[in-house]
C-alpha cells in the first residue's frame, strides 16, 4: 500500500493525466480520439472537463491557443498518434509565434514498439521541438505528473507558447502510482534594475522625437494598463504591431500613429524613421521585420521579460528586462513632463487623425458592388463594439482591418502575425465563445482561408456558439496575387471556383446570408449580427485597390 503523502494508486495513467488537467484548472479539452489516446478520452467522461470534439487536429490547436490568449492559462489539445500529432504542427507553430500558451497531448505507440517500424510510430518529440517551447515524451510512469507539470509551466511562463507531451499507450492504459501534483503558480519577475530604468528615463526626457513600438506582450492585460498610464502621463507618440491591437485607449488616440506591419508605408513607419529614441515594449522581430522600420539612426531600447532576439537591424543599446508592467510603473515615475511634439510629428499624427475621420464620415457612401474594403471595414466598425471579440484570419482583408478598424480593449482583436496562418479565425471564434459565452464573437476570413477550417461550422452548431463569421469573397488567394503582380507583373496559382456560402452554412445547420447588392450590405450584416447562434455572411469584395496597400496610401484618394 502506498503511504507517502500525495502518492496515489491510479487505475490507469490516463486517470492521472485527467486529474492533473483538473488540478491545472483546465475547463475544456479540444481534440479527436484514436486508439493510442482513447483511454484519456474515456477518463475525461468522469471528470469536470468538457471534451470538445473537433473535425481536424489543427483546429484543436487553434482553439486551445485562443483559450490561452484570452485567459492567460494554457489551452489543451488532445490527439492520437501518428497523423493525429502531425496535424498539430501548424497550430503549435502558430501558438508559439503568437505567444499563446497551449499544452498539446499526443498519443504514442507503447514504449516497446517505439523503435519499430509499426503502425503510427513517429518521433513526434523531434517533430515538435523546433516549433514549441517544450517537447518531451513520458518514458516512465513515475515521471508522468512531473512532465505534465513542466509542460504547463513552460507554456505559461515568460513569453508564452506551445508545449507538447507524447504519451505512450502502455503508460496511459496500465495502472500506475504517481503524485497528484497541485498547480504551481509561476513566479513573477520584478522590474528591471532601477539604475537601468533611470538611465532610460534620462534618454527619454532628453529625446526630441521619441516613440513607443508596442508588440504582442504589450497586450497582456496588466501590461496594457501600465502602458496606458505611461501614455497618459508622458504623451509619447506610439505605434504598434498588429498583435498589440487595442492597447492604446481613446484618451491617447490622437497620439497613436496606427498599426504597422507587412508593408513599410504607414504613419507609424514615418515616426519610426524620424525617431531619435525608440522604445519597444513586448516586441518580437517575428511580428514586424526590424529591417523594415529601424534605419539605425535612433537609440533603441528593448523593454521585455526576455532578452532581445538580436538581428542585424535590431541591436538595442539598452535592455530593460523584468516584469513589463512593473518596469513601466517605475519608468513612469521617472518622467518629468509630457513630451513636446515637433512640428513634423504633429503633422504626421494630424494626417493620421484626418484619415480616420475621412473613413468614418465617407466610407458608408461608397456604393460600388462588389464592396470596397474601406466600406466593409467601416460597416464592421459599427458592429465591433467593446463587448465583441473579433478574430481575424490571414489575407488581403487582414491588412485593411489591421490598418483601419480600431479597438480600445486589449486582446479584443485576435490576429495571426508571426506565422500569418490561414484558417485560424473560425476556430479562434469558437474558443472565444466558450471563454466568454455572454459576448458576441465576430470572425472574418477570405473565402480561401474559410475553406481551410470551415468544417468546424459543425462544431460551432453543436456548441451553439454565438458567433458571426464574415467571408470576404473574391474567388482567389488575393494576398498572394498582389505580391506576385508587383514582383512578376502577372499572377499564378491563385484562382479557384465559387461556392454558395449561404447554402454551405445552412447545410451545417448555421444561419446563412449572402449580400447581393451594395444596398443590402448594412441591413444583412446587422441581421446576421443579431442572429443567436452561428451565422455566416458572404460579401463579394472589390480588391482592385489592393495594390495601393504597398504604396503610401491616403484613403481620402479613394473615398
Coordinates of C-alpha atoms in Angstrom, one line a residue:
X1 CA 0.0 0.0 0.0
X2 CA 1.3 3.5 -0.9
X3 CA 1.6 5.6 2.3
X4 CA 3.7 8.6 1.1
X5 CA 1.9 11.9 1.0
X6 CA 0.2 12.7 -2.3
X7 CA 1.3 9.4 -3.8
X8 CA -1.8 7.6 -5.1
X9 CA -2.6 4.4 -7.0
X10 CA -4.4 5.1 -10.3
X11 CA -6.4 2.6 -12.3
X12 CA -4.6 4.0 -15.4
X13 CA -2.1 6.6 -16.4
X14 CA -4.9 8.3 -18.2
X15 CA -6.7 8.9 -14.9
X16 CA -3.6 10.7 -13.6
X17 CA -3.4 12.8 -16.8
X18 CA -7.0 13.9 -16.4
X19 CA -6.6 14.6 -12.7
X20 CA -3.6 16.7 -13.5
X21 CA -5.6 18.7 -16.0
X22 CA -8.2 19.3 -13.4
X23 CA -5.5 20.5 -10.9
X24 CA -4.4 22.9 -13.6
X25 CA -7.9 24.4 -13.8
X26 CA -8.5 23.2 -17.4
X27 CA -12.1 23.8 -18.4
X28 CA -12.2 22.2 -21.8
X29 CA -10.0 19.9 -24.0
X30 CA -10.1 20.1 -27.8
X31 CA -9.3 17.0 -29.9
X32 CA -10.0 13.9 -31.8
X33 CA -9.7 10.4 -30.3
X34 CA -7.9 7.4 -31.6
X35 CA -6.7 4.0 -30.3
X36 CA -3.4 5.3 -28.7
X37 CA -5.1 8.1 -26.7
X38 CA -8.7 6.9 -26.2
X39 CA -8.1 5.9 -22.6
X40 CA -7.7 9.6 -21.8
X41 CA -10.9 10.4 -23.6
X42 CA -12.6 7.7 -21.5
X43 CA -11.2 9.2 -18.3
X44 CA -12.5 12.6 -19.3
X45 CA -16.0 11.3 -19.2
X46 CA -15.8 11.1 -15.4
X47 CA -14.1 14.5 -14.9
X48 CA -15.2 18.1 -14.6
X49 CA -13.6 18.9 -18.0
X50 CA -15.7 19.5 -21.1
X51 CA -14.5 17.4 -24.1
X52 CA -14.8 19.4 -27.4
X53 CA -14.6 17.0 -30.3
X54 CA -13.3 18.9 -33.4
X55 CA -13.1 18.0 -37.1
X56 CA -9.4 18.5 -37.6
X57 CA -6.5 18.4 -35.2
X58 CA -5.0 21.7 -36.4
X59 CA -8.2 23.4 -35.4
X60 CA -8.0 21.8 -31.9
X61 CA -4.6 23.6 -31.5
X62 CA -6.1 26.9 -32.8
X63 CA -9.0 26.6 -30.3
X64 CA -6.6 25.8 -27.5
X65 CA -4.4 28.8 -28.4
X66 CA -7.4 31.2 -28.4
X67 CA -8.3 30.0 -24.9
X68 CA -4.6 30.6 -23.9
X69 CA -4.5 34.1 -25.4
X70 CA -7.8 35.2 -23.8
X71 CA -7.3 33.7 -20.3
X72 CA -3.5 33.5 -19.9
X73 CA -3.9 29.9 -18.9
X74 CA -2.8 27.2 -21.4
X75 CA -5.5 25.7 -23.5
X76 CA -5.3 21.9 -24.1
X77 CA -5.4 19.9 -27.3
X78 CA -5.6 16.1 -27.2
X79 CA -4.9 14.0 -30.2
X80 CA -3.9 10.4 -31.2
X81 CA -0.6 9.1 -32.5
X82 CA 0.9 9.5 -36.0
X83 CA -1.1 11.8 -38.3
X84 CA -3.1 13.0 -35.3
X85 CA 0.0 14.5 -33.9
X86 CA 1.4 15.6 -37.2
X87 CA -1.7 17.6 -37.9
X88 CA -0.9 19.8 -34.9
X89 CA 2.3 21.2 -36.3
X90 CA 0.8 24.3 -37.9
X91 CA -1.3 25.1 -34.8
X92 CA 1.5 24.8 -32.4
X93 CA 3.9 26.7 -34.5
X94 CA 1.3 29.5 -34.8
X95 CA 0.8 29.4 -31.0
X96 CA 4.5 29.8 -30.2
X97 CA 4.9 32.6 -32.7
X98 CA 1.9 34.4 -31.4
X99 CA 2.7 34.0 -27.7
X100 CA -0.3 31.8 -27.0
X101 CA 0.0 29.2 -24.2
X102 CA -1.0 25.7 -25.3
X103 CA -0.3 22.3 -24.0
X104 CA -0.8 19.5 -26.6
X105 CA -1.0 15.9 -25.5
X106 CA -0.4 13.3 -28.2
X107 CA -0.8 9.6 -28.1
X108 CA 2.1 7.3 -29.0
X109 CA 2.8 3.6 -29.6
X110 CA 3.7 1.6 -26.5
X111 CA 7.3 2.0 -25.4
X112 CA 8.3 -1.5 -26.5
X113 CA 7.3 -0.5 -30.1
X114 CA 8.9 2.9 -30.2
X115 CA 11.9 1.8 -32.2
X116 CA 10.0 -0.5 -34.6
X117 CA 8.5 0.3 -37.9
X118 CA 4.9 -0.1 -36.8
X119 CA 1.5 1.4 -37.2
X120 CA 1.5 5.1 -36.4
X121 CA 5.0 5.1 -34.9
X122 CA 6.5 8.5 -35.3
X123 CA 9.2 10.6 -33.5
X124 CA 6.8 13.3 -32.6
X125 CA 9.0 14.8 -29.9
X126 CA 11.6 15.7 -32.6
X127 CA 9.0 17.0 -34.9
X128 CA 7.6 19.4 -32.4
X129 CA 10.9 20.6 -30.8
X130 CA 11.5 23.4 -33.3
X131 CA 8.0 24.8 -33.0
X132 CA 7.4 24.6 -29.3
X133 CA 8.9 25.8 -26.0
X134 CA 8.9 22.3 -24.6
X135 CA 8.6 18.9 -26.3
X136 CA 9.1 15.6 -24.4
X137 CA 7.8 12.0 -24.1
X138 CA 6.9 10.4 -20.8
X139 CA 9.3 7.4 -20.7
X140 CA 8.4 6.2 -17.2
X141 CA 5.0 6.2 -15.5
X142 CA 6.6 7.7 -12.3
X143 CA 7.5 10.8 -14.3
X144 CA 4.1 11.4 -15.8
X145 CA 3.0 14.2 -13.4
X146 CA 6.3 15.9 -13.5
X147 CA 6.4 16.1 -17.3
X148 CA 2.9 17.4 -17.4
X149 CA 3.7 20.0 -14.7
X150 CA 6.7 21.3 -16.6
X151 CA 4.8 21.4 -19.9
X152 CA 2.3 23.8 -18.4
X153 CA 4.9 25.9 -16.7
X154 CA 6.9 26.2 -19.9
X155 CA 3.8 27.1 -21.9
X156 CA 2.6 29.8 -19.5
X157 CA 5.8 31.4 -18.2
X158 CA 7.7 34.2 -19.8
X159 CA 6.9 34.7 -23.5
X160 CA 4.1 32.2 -23.7
X161 CA 3.8 29.5 -26.3
X162 CA 3.2 25.8 -27.1
X163 CA 4.3 22.7 -25.2
X164 CA 4.0 19.1 -26.5
X165 CA 3.8 15.9 -24.4
X166 CA 4.0 12.4 -26.0
X167 CA 2.0 9.8 -24.0
X168 CA 2.9 6.2 -24.8
X169 CA -0.2 3.9 -24.9
X170 CA 1.1 1.5 -22.3
X171 CA 1.7 4.3 -19.7
X172 CA -1.9 5.5 -20.3
X173 CA -3.5 2.1 -20.2
X174 CA -1.8 0.4 -17.2
X175 CA -2.3 1.0 -13.5
X176 CA 0.3 3.3 -12.1
X177 CA 1.3 5.1 -8.9
X178 CA 2.1 8.7 -9.0
X179 CA 1.8 12.1 -7.4
X180 CA -1.3 14.2 -7.9
X181 CA 0.5 17.5 -8.5
X182 CA -1.1 20.6 -7.3
X183 CA -0.9 23.5 -9.7
X184 CA 2.1 25.7 -9.0
X185 CA 1.7 29.4 -9.9
X186 CA 4.6 30.6 -12.0
X187 CA 6.8 33.1 -10.1
X188 CA 6.6 36.8 -11.0
X189 CA 9.7 38.7 -12.0
X190 CA 10.4 42.1 -10.5
X191 CA 11.0 45.2 -12.5
X192 CA 14.2 45.8 -14.4
X193 CA 17.1 47.3 -12.3
X194 CA 16.3 50.8 -11.0
X195 CA 19.6 52.3 -12.3
X196 CA 18.8 51.0 -15.8
X197 CA 15.3 52.4 -15.7
X198 CA 16.7 55.8 -14.6
X199 CA 19.2 55.8 -17.4
X200 CA 16.4 55.1 -20.0
X201 CA 14.2 57.8 -18.4
X202 CA 17.0 60.3 -18.8
X203 CA 17.3 59.4 -22.5
X204 CA 13.5 59.7 -22.9
X205 CA 13.4 63.1 -21.1
X206 CA 16.1 64.4 -23.5
X207 CA 14.7 63.0 -26.7
X208 CA 13.2 65.2 -29.4
X209 CA 11.3 62.5 -31.3
X210 CA 10.7 59.5 -29.1
X211 CA 8.2 56.8 -29.9
X212 CA 6.9 53.6 -28.4
X213 CA 6.6 50.5 -30.5
X214 CA 4.2 48.0 -28.9
X215 CA 4.4 44.3 -29.5
X216 CA 2.5 41.2 -28.7
X217 CA 3.4 41.1 -24.9
X218 CA 2.1 44.7 -24.6
X219 CA -1.4 43.3 -25.0
X220 CA -1.3 41.2 -21.8
X221 CA -3.9 42.9 -19.5
X222 CA -1.6 44.1 -16.8
X223 CA 1.0 45.4 -19.3
X224 CA -1.7 47.2 -21.3
X225 CA -2.9 49.0 -18.2
X226 CA 0.6 50.1 -17.3
X227 CA 1.2 51.3 -20.8
X228 CA -1.9 53.4 -20.7
X229 CA -0.8 55.0 -17.5
X230 CA 2.6 55.8 -19.1
X231 CA 1.0 57.2 -22.2
X232 CA -1.4 59.4 -20.3
X233 CA 1.4 60.9 -18.2
X234 CA 4.1 61.2 -20.9
X235 CA 2.1 61.9 -24.0
X236 CA 4.6 59.9 -26.0
X237 CA 3.7 59.1 -29.6
X238 CA 3.0 55.4 -30.1
X239 CA 2.6 52.8 -32.8
X240 CA 2.1 49.1 -32.5
X241 CA 2.3 45.8 -34.4
X242 CA -1.0 44.1 -35.2
X243 CA -0.7 41.9 -32.1
X244 CA -0.9 44.9 -29.8
X245 CA -4.3 46.0 -31.2
X246 CA -6.5 47.7 -28.5
X247 CA -3.7 48.6 -26.1
X248 CA -4.0 52.3 -26.8
X249 CA -7.2 53.8 -25.4
X250 CA -9.3 56.7 -26.6
X251 CA -7.7 59.2 -24.2
X252 CA -4.4 58.8 -26.1
X253 CA -5.7 58.1 -29.6
X254 CA -4.6 61.4 -31.1
X255 CA -1.0 60.4 -30.3
X256 CA -1.5 56.9 -31.8
X257 CA 0.0 56.6 -35.3
X258 CA -1.8 53.4 -36.1
X259 CA -0.5 49.8 -36.5
X260 CA 2.4 48.8 -38.6
X261 CA 3.3 45.6 -40.3
X262 CA 3.9 43.8 -43.6
X263 CA 4.5 46.9 -45.8
X264 CA 6.5 49.9 -44.6
X265 CA 4.3 52.8 -45.6
X266 CA 2.2 53.8 -42.6
X267 CA 2.1 56.8 -40.2
X268 CA 3.8 54.7 -37.6
X269 CA 6.6 53.9 -40.0
X270 CA 7.2 57.6 -40.6
X271 CA 7.5 58.3 -36.9
X272 CA 9.9 55.4 -36.5
X273 CA 12.0 56.6 -39.4
X274 CA 12.4 60.1 -37.9
X275 CA 12.7 59.0 -34.3
X276 CA 15.8 59.7 -32.2
X277 CA 14.6 57.2 -29.5
X278 CA 12.6 54.1 -30.0
X279 CA 11.4 52.0 -27.0
X280 CA 9.9 48.6 -28.0
X281 CA 7.6 47.1 -25.4
X282 CA 7.0 43.3 -25.5
X283 CA 8.1 43.2 -29.1
X284 CA 9.4 40.2 -31.1
X285 CA 11.1 40.5 -34.5
X286 CA 8.6 37.9 -35.8
X287 CA 5.9 40.5 -35.7
X288 CA 7.4 43.0 -38.0
X289 CA 10.9 42.6 -39.5
X290 CA 13.1 45.3 -37.9
X291 CA 14.9 45.9 -41.2
X292 CA 11.6 47.5 -42.4
X293 CA 11.4 50.0 -39.6
X294 CA 14.8 50.6 -38.0
X295 CA 17.1 52.8 -40.0
X296 CA 19.8 52.7 -37.3
X297 CA 19.6 56.4 -36.5
X298 CA 17.6 56.1 -33.3
X299 CA 18.7 54.9 -29.8
X300 CA 16.9 51.6 -29.4
X301 CA 15.6 50.4 -26.1
X302 CA 14.2 46.9 -25.6
X303 CA 11.7 46.5 -22.7
X304 CA 10.5 43.0 -22.2
X305 CA 10.6 40.0 -19.9
X306 CA 13.1 38.3 -22.1
X307 CA 16.4 39.5 -23.7
X308 CA 16.2 40.7 -27.3
X309 CA 16.5 38.3 -30.2
X310 CA 19.5 40.0 -31.9
X311 CA 19.1 40.9 -35.5
X312 CA 21.4 42.9 -37.8
X313 CA 18.7 45.6 -37.7
X314 CA 17.8 45.0 -34.0
X315 CA 20.6 45.6 -31.6
X316 CA 19.3 47.6 -28.7
X317 CA 21.6 50.0 -26.9
X318 CA 19.8 49.2 -23.6
X319 CA 17.5 46.4 -22.4
X320 CA 15.1 46.7 -19.5
X321 CA 14.5 43.1 -18.6
X322 CA 11.9 42.1 -16.0
X323 CA 8.2 42.2 -15.4
X324 CA 6.9 44.6 -18.1
X325 CA 4.1 46.2 -16.0
X326 CA 6.4 46.7 -13.0
X327 CA 9.2 48.2 -15.2
X328 CA 6.7 50.6 -16.8
X329 CA 5.4 51.8 -13.5
X330 CA 8.9 52.6 -12.3
X331 CA 9.7 54.3 -15.6
X332 CA 6.6 56.4 -15.4
X333 CA 7.7 57.7 -12.0
X334 CA 10.9 59.0 -13.6
X335 CA 9.3 61.0 -16.4
X336 CA 9.3 64.7 -15.5
X337 CA 6.9 66.2 -18.0
X338 CA 4.9 65.4 -21.2
X339 CA 6.7 65.1 -24.5
X340 CA 6.6 68.2 -26.6
X341 CA 5.8 67.2 -30.1
X342 CA 7.9 68.5 -33.0
X343 CA 6.1 70.1 -36.0
X344 CA 7.0 67.0 -38.1
X345 CA 5.5 64.6 -35.6
X346 CA 2.4 66.8 -35.2
X347 CA 1.8 66.8 -38.9
X348 CA 2.1 63.0 -39.2
X349 CA -0.3 62.4 -36.3
X350 CA -2.8 65.1 -37.6
X351 CA -2.8 63.5 -41.0
X352 CA -3.5 60.1 -39.4
X353 CA -6.4 61.6 -37.5
X354 CA -7.8 63.2 -40.7
X355 CA -7.7 59.8 -42.5
X356 CA -9.6 58.2 -39.6
X357 CA -12.3 60.9 -39.9
X358 CA -12.5 60.5 -43.6
X359 CA -13.1 56.8 -43.2
X360 CA -15.8 57.4 -40.5
X361 CA -17.6 60.1 -42.4
X362 CA -17.4 59.0 -46.1
X363 CA -16.8 55.3 -46.4
X364 CA -20.5 54.4 -46.0
X365 CA -21.3 56.4 -49.1
X366 CA -19.2 54.1 -51.3
X367 CA -21.9 52.5 -53.4
X368 CA -20.0 50.2 -55.7
X369 CA -20.6 46.5 -55.9
X370 CA -18.6 44.3 -55.2
X371 CA -17.9 46.1 -52.0
X372 CA -14.8 48.2 -51.5
X373 CA -12.7 47.1 -48.5
X374 CA -12.9 50.5 -46.8
X375 CA -16.7 50.5 -46.9
X376 CA -16.7 47.0 -45.4
X377 CA -14.3 48.0 -42.7
X378 CA -16.5 50.9 -41.9
X379 CA -19.6 48.7 -41.6
X380 CA -17.7 46.2 -39.4
X381 CA -16.6 49.0 -37.1
X382 CA -20.3 49.6 -36.3
X383 CA -20.8 46.1 -35.1
X384 CA -17.5 45.5 -33.3
X385 CA -18.2 47.4 -30.1
X386 CA -16.4 47.0 -26.8
X387 CA -18.4 43.8 -25.9
X388 CA -17.5 42.0 -29.2
X389 CA -14.3 39.9 -29.7
X390 CA -13.0 39.9 -33.3
X391 CA -11.0 37.1 -34.8
X392 CA -9.1 37.9 -38.0
X393 CA -7.8 35.3 -40.5
X394 CA -5.0 36.0 -42.9
X395 CA -5.4 37.6 -46.3
X396 CA -5.7 41.0 -48.0
X397 CA -8.7 41.9 -45.7
X398 CA -6.3 41.3 -42.8
X399 CA -4.3 44.4 -43.8
X400 CA -7.3 46.6 -44.4
X401 CA -8.7 45.6 -41.0
X402 CA -5.4 45.9 -39.1
X403 CA -4.8 49.4 -40.5
X404 CA -8.3 50.9 -40.4
X405 CA -10.5 49.1 -37.8
X406 CA -9.8 50.4 -34.4
X407 CA -10.2 48.9 -30.9
X408 CA -9.9 50.2 -27.4
X409 CA -9.7 46.9 -25.5
X410 CA -6.5 44.8 -25.3
X411 CA -6.9 41.4 -26.9
X412 CA -10.3 42.3 -28.3
X413 CA -8.9 41.6 -31.8
X414 CA -7.1 38.3 -32.3
X415 CA -4.7 38.3 -35.3
X416 CA -2.1 35.9 -36.6
X417 CA 1.1 37.9 -37.3
X418 CA 4.1 35.7 -36.6
X419 CA 3.2 32.8 -39.0
X420 CA 0.3 34.6 -40.7
X421 CA -1.6 31.4 -40.7
X422 CA -4.7 30.9 -42.8
X423 CA -7.8 29.2 -41.3
X424 CA -7.4 30.4 -37.7
X425 CA -10.4 32.8 -37.4
X426 CA -13.3 30.4 -37.1
X427 CA -11.6 28.0 -34.6
X428 CA -10.5 31.0 -32.6
X429 CA -14.0 32.3 -32.6
X430 CA -15.5 29.0 -31.3
X431 CA -13.0 29.1 -28.4
X432 CA -13.7 32.8 -27.7
X433 CA -17.4 32.0 -27.4
X434 CA -16.6 29.3 -24.9
X435 CA -14.4 31.6 -22.8
X436 CA -16.9 34.4 -22.8
X437 CA -20.3 33.0 -23.6
X438 CA -22.1 36.2 -22.7
X439 CA -20.3 38.0 -25.5
X440 CA -20.9 38.0 -29.3
X441 CA -17.9 36.9 -31.3
X442 CA -17.2 38.0 -34.9
X443 CA -14.7 36.2 -37.1
X444 CA -13.6 37.2 -40.6
X445 CA -11.8 35.5 -43.4
X446 CA -11.4 35.4 -47.1
X447 CA -13.0 32.6 -49.0
X448 CA -9.7 30.8 -49.3
X449 CA -8.9 30.9 -45.6
X450 CA -12.5 30.0 -44.6
X451 CA -12.4 26.7 -46.5
X452 CA -9.2 25.6 -44.6
X453 CA -11.3 25.3 -41.4
X454 CA -14.9 25.6 -42.4
X455 CA -15.6 22.0 -41.3
X456 CA -15.7 23.5 -37.8
X457 CA -19.0 25.1 -38.6
X458 CA -20.5 21.8 -37.4
X459 CA -18.6 22.2 -34.1
X460 CA -20.0 25.7 -33.8
X461 CA -23.5 24.5 -34.4
X462 CA -23.1 21.6 -31.9
X463 CA -21.8 24.0 -29.3
X464 CA -24.4 26.7 -30.1
X465 CA -21.6 29.2 -30.4
X466 CA -22.9 32.8 -30.6
X467 CA -20.7 33.9 -33.4
X468 CA -20.9 35.6 -36.8
X469 CA -18.4 34.6 -39.5
X470 CA -17.9 37.2 -42.3
X471 CA -16.4 35.9 -45.6
X472 CA -14.8 38.4 -47.9
X473 CA -15.4 36.7 -51.3
X474 CA -13.2 37.2 -54.3
X475 CA -12.6 33.6 -55.5
X476 CA -8.8 33.7 -55.1
X477 CA -5.8 34.0 -52.9
X478 CA -5.6 37.7 -53.3
X479 CA -2.9 38.4 -50.7
X480 CA -0.5 36.3 -52.8
X481 CA -1.8 37.7 -56.0
X482 CA -1.0 41.4 -55.3
X483 CA 2.6 40.5 -54.3
X484 CA 3.0 38.3 -57.4
X485 CA 1.8 41.1 -59.6
X486 CA 4.2 43.6 -58.1
X487 CA 7.2 41.1 -58.5
X488 CA 6.4 39.4 -61.8
X489 CA 3.6 41.6 -63.3
X490 CA 1.3 38.6 -63.5
X491 CA -0.3 36.1 -61.1
X492 CA -0.1 32.3 -60.8
X493 CA -1.8 29.7 -58.8
X494 CA -4.2 32.0 -57.0
X495 CA -7.7 31.4 -58.6
X496 CA -10.4 28.9 -57.5
X497 CA -14.1 28.5 -58.1
X498 CA -17.1 30.0 -56.4
X499 CA -19.1 28.4 -53.5
X500 CA -22.6 29.2 -52.4
X501 CA -21.6 30.0 -48.9
X502 CA -25.2 30.7 -47.8
X503 CA -26.3 27.2 -48.7
X504 CA -23.0 25.8 -47.4
X505 CA -23.6 27.3 -44.0
X506 CA -27.2 26.2 -43.9
X507 CA -26.1 22.6 -44.7
X508 CA -24.3 22.6 -41.3
X509 CA -27.3 24.0 -39.5
X510 CA -25.9 27.5 -39.3
X511 CA -27.8 30.6 -40.5
X512 CA -26.6 31.8 -43.9
X513 CA -26.6 35.2 -45.5
X514 CA -25.4 36.4 -48.9
X515 CA -25.0 40.1 -49.9
X516 CA -26.1 40.5 -53.5
X517 CA -26.0 44.3 -53.9
X518 CA -24.4 47.3 -52.2
X519 CA -27.8 48.4 -50.8
X520 CA -28.2 45.1 -48.9
X521 CA -24.9 45.3 -47.1
X522 CA -25.8 47.2 -43.9
X523 CA -29.2 45.5 -43.4
X524 CA -28.0 42.0 -44.0
X525 CA -24.9 42.5 -41.9
X526 CA -26.9 43.6 -38.9
X527 CA -29.4 40.8 -39.4
X528 CA -26.6 38.3 -39.4
X529 CA -25.1 40.0 -36.3
X530 CA -28.5 39.8 -34.5
X531 CA -28.7 36.0 -35.1
X532 CA -28.4 33.9 -32.0
X533 CA -26.0 31.1 -32.6
X534 CA -23.7 30.5 -35.5
X535 CA -24.2 32.6 -38.6
X536 CA -22.2 33.1 -41.8
X537 CA -22.4 36.1 -44.2
X538 CA -20.7 36.1 -47.6
X539 CA -19.8 39.5 -49.1
X540 CA -18.3 40.0 -52.5
X541 CA -15.3 42.3 -52.3
X542 CA -13.7 44.5 -54.9
X543 CA -9.9 44.2 -54.3
X544 CA -8.9 46.4 -57.3
X545 CA -7.3 48.9 -55.0
X546 CA -5.2 46.3 -53.1
X547 CA -2.0 47.3 -54.9
X548 CA -2.3 50.6 -53.1
X549 CA -1.6 48.7 -49.8
X550 CA 2.0 48.5 -50.8
X551 CA 2.1 52.3 -51.5
X552 CA 1.8 55.3 -49.3
X553 CA -1.9 55.3 -49.3
X554 CA -4.0 58.3 -48.3
X555 CA -7.6 57.0 -48.0
X556 CA -9.1 60.3 -49.0
X557 CA -7.9 59.5 -52.5
X558 CA -10.3 56.5 -52.5
X559 CA -13.3 57.9 -50.8

